[in-house]
Coordinates of N, CA and C in Angstrom, one line a residue:
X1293 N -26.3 29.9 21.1 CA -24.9 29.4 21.1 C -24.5 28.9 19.7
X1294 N -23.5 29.2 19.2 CA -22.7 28.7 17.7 C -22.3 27.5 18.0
X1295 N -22.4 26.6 17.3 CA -21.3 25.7 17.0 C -20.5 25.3 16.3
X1296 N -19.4 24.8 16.3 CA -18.0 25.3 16.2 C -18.1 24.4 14.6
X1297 N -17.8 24.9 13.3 CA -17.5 23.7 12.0 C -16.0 23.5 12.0
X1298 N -15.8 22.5 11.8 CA -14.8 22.1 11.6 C -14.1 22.9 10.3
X1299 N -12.5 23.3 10.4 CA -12.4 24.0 9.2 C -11.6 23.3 7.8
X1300 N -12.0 23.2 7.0 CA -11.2 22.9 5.8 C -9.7 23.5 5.7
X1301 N -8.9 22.6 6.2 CA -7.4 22.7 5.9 C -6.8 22.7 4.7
X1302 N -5.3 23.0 4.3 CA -4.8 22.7 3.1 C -4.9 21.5 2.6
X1303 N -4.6 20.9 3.9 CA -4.4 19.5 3.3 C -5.5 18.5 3.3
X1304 N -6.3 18.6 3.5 CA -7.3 18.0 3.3 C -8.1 18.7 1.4
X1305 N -7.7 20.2 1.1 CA -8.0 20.5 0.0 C -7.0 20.1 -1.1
X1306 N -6.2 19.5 -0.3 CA -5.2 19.0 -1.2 C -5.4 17.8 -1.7
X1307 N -5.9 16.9 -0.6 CA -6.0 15.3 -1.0 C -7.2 15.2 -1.6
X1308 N -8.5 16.2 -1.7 CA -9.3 16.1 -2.3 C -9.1 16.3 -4.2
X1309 N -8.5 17.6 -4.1 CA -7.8 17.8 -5.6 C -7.0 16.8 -6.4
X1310 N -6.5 16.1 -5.8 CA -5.3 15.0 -6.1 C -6.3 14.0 -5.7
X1311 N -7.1 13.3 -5.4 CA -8.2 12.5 -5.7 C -9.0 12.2 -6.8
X1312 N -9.5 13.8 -6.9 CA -10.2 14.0 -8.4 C -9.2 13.9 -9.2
X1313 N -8.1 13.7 -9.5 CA -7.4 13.5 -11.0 C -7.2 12.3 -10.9
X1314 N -7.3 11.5 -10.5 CA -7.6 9.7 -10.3 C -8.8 9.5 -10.8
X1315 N -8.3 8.0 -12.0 CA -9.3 7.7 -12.0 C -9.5 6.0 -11.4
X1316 N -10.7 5.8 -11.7 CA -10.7 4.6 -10.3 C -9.6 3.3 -11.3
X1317 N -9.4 2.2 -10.5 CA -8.3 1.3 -10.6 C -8.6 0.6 -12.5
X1318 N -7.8 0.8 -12.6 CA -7.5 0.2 -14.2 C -7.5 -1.3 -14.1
X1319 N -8.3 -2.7 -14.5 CA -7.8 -3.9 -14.0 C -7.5 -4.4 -15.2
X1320 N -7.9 -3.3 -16.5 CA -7.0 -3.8 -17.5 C -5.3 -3.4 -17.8
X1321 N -5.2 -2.7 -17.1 CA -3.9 -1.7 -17.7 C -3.6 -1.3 -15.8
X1322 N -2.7 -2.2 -15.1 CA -2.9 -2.1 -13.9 C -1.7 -1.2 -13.4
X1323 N -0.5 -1.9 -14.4 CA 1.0 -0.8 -14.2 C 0.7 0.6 -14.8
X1324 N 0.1 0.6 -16.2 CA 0.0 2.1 -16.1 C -1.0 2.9 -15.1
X1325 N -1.8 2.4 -14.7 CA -2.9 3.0 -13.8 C -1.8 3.3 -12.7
X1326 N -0.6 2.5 -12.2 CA 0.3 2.9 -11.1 C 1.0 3.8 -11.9
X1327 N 1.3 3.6 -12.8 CA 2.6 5.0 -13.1 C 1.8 5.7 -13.2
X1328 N 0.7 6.4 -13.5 CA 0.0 7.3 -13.7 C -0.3 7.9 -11.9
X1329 N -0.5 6.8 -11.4 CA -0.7 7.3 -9.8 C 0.3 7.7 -9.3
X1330 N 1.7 7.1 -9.3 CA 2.6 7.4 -8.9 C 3.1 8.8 -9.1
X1331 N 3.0 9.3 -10.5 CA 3.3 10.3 -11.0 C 2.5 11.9 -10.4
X1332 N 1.4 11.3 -10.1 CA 0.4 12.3 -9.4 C 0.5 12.5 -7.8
X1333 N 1.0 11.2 -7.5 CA 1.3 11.3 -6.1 C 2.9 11.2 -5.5
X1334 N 3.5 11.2 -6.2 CA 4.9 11.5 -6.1 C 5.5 12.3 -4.3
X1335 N 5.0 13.7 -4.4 CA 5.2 14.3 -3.0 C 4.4 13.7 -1.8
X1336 N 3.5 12.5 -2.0 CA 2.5 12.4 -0.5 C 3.8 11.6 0.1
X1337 N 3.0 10.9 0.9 CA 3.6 9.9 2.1 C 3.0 8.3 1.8
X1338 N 3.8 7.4 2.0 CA 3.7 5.9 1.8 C 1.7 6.0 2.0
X1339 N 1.7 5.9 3.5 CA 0.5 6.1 4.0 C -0.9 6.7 3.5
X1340 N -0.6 7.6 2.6 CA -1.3 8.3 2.1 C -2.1 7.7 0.8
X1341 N -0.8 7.0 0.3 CA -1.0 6.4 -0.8 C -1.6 5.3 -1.3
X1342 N -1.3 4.9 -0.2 CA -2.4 3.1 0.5 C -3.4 3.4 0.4
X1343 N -4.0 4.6 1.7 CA -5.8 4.6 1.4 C -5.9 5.2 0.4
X1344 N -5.5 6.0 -0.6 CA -6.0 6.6 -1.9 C -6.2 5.4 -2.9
X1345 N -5.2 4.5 -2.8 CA -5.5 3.3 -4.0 C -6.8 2.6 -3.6
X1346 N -7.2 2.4 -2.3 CA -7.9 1.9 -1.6 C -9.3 2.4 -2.3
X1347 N -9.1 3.5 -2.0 CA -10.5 4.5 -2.4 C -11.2 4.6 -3.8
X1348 N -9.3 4.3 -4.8 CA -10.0 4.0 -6.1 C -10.4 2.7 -6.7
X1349 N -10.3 1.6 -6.1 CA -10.6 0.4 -6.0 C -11.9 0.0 -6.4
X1350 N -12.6 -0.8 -7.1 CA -14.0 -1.1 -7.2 C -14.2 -2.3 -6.4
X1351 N -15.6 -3.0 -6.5 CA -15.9 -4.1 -5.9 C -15.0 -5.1 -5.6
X1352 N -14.6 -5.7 -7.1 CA -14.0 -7.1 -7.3 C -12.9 -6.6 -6.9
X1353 N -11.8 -5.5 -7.3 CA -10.7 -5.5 -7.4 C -10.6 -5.0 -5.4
X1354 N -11.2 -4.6 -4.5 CA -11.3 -4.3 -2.9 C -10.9 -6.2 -2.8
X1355 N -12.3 -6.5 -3.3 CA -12.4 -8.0 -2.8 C -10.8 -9.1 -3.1
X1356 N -10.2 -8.5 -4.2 CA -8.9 -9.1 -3.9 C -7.7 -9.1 -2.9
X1357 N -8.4 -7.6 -2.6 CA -6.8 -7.7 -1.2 C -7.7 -6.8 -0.3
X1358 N -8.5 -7.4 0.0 CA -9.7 -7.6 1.2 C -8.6 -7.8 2.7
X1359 N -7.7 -8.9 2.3 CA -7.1 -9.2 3.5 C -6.1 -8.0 3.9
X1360 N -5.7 -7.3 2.9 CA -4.8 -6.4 3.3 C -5.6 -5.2 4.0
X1361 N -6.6 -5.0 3.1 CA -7.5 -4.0 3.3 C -8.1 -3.8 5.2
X1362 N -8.2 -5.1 5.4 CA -8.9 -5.1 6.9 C -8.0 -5.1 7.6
X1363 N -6.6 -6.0 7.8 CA -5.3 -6.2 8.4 C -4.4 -5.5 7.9
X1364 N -4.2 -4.3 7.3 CA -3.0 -3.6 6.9 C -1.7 -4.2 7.4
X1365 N -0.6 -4.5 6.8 CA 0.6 -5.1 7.1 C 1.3 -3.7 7.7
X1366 N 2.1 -4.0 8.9 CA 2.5 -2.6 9.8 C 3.5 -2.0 8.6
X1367 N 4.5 -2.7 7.6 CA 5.6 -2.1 7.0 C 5.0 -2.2 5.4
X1368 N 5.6 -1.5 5.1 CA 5.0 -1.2 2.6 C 3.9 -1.5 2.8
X1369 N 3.1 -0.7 3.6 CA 1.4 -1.4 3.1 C 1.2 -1.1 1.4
X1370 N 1.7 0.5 1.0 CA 1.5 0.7 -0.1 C 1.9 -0.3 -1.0
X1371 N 3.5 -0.7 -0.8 CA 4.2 -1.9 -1.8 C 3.8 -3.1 -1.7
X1372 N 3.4 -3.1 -0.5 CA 2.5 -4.5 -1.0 C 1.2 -4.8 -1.5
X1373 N 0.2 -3.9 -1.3 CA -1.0 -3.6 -1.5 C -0.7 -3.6 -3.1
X1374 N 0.7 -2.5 -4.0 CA 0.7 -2.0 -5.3 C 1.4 -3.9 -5.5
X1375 N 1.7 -4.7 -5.2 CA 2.1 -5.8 -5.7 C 1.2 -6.9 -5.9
X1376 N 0.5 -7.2 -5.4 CA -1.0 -7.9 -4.8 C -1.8 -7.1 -6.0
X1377 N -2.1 -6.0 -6.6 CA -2.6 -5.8 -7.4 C -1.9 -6.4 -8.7
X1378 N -0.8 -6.2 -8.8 CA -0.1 -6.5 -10.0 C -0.1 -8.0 -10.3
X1379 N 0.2 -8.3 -9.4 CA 0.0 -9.9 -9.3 C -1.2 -10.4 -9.8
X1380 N -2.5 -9.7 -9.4 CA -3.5 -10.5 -9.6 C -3.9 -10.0 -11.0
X1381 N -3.8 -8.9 -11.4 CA -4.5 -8.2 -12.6 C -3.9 -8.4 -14.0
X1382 N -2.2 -8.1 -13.7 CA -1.3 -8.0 -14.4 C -1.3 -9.6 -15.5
X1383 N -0.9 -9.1 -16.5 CA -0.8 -11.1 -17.6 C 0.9 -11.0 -17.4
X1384 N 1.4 -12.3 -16.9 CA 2.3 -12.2 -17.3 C 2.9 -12.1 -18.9
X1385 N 3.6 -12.6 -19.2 CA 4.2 -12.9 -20.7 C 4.2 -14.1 -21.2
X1386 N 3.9 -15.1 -20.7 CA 3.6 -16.4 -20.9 C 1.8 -16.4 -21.2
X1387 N 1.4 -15.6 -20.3 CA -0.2 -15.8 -20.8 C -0.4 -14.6 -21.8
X1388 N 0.3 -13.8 -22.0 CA -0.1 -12.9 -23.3 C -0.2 -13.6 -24.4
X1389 N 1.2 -14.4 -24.2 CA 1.6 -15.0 -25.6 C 0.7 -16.5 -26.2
X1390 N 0.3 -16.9 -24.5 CA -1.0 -18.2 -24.8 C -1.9 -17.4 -25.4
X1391 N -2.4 -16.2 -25.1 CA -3.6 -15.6 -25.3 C -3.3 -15.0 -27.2
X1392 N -2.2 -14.9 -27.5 CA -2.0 -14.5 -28.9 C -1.7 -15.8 -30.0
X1393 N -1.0 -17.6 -29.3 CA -1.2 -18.3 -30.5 C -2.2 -18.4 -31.2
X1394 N -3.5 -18.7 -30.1 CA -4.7 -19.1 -31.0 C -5.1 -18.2 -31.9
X1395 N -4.8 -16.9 -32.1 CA -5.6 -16.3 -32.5 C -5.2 -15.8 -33.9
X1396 N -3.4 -16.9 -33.8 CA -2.7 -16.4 -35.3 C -3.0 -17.5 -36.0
X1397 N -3.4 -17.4 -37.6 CA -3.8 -18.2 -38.4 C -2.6 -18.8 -39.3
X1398 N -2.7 -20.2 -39.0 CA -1.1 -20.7 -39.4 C -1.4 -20.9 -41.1
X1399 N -2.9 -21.3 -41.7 CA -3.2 -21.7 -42.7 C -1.8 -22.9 -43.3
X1400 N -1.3 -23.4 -44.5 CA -0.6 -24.7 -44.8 C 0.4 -24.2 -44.0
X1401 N 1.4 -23.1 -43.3 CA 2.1 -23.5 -42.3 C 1.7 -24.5 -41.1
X1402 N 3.0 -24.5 -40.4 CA 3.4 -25.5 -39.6 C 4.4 -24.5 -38.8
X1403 N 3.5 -24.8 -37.4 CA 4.4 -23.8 -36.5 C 5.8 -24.3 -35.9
X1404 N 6.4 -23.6 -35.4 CA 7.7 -23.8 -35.2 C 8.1 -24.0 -33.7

């Protein structure tokens, strides 16, 4: 008696292909890692796009939206999942700019 394999569909050869050109989550550079996803994933579906970010996720960066991860919100899982990243990863502009005084040397100036 044969048993029956399951067969490799388009779409499944599809989400695999479009997987591999991901690379896993940027937690330095978090908006370009989205424009770059978005750009690649453009034709999927909301849905789609959620577990794919999911999948490129590492340890720490799962561990931050852990709660979304287990409880998916029923509506934008993706937009909120892609916000909750941004939020946590992203510098605002206030802390770039903390993160660049110290590092400029005023020597006999006097900052302004």
């Amino acid at each position: 008696m044969k048993e029956e394999q399951p067969e490799c569909t388009s779409i499944t050869l599809a989400a695999n292909s479009v997987s591999s050109k991901l690379p896993e989550f940027w937690v330095e550079m978090p908006r370009l890692w989205f424009a770059q996803f978005e750009a690649v994933m453009a034709p999927q579906k909301q849905g789609e796009k959620f577990n794919l970010v999911i999948s490129k996720l590492g340890r720490d960066s799962i561990q931050q939206v852990s709660d979304l991860v287990t409880l998916p919100p029923a509506d934008n899982r993706y937009n909120t999942l892609k916000e909750r990243l941004l939020q946590v990863y992203e510098e605002s502009a206030q802390r770039q700019f903390q993160k660049l005084v110290p590092e400029l040397e005023l020597g006999s100036q006097k900052p302004t």
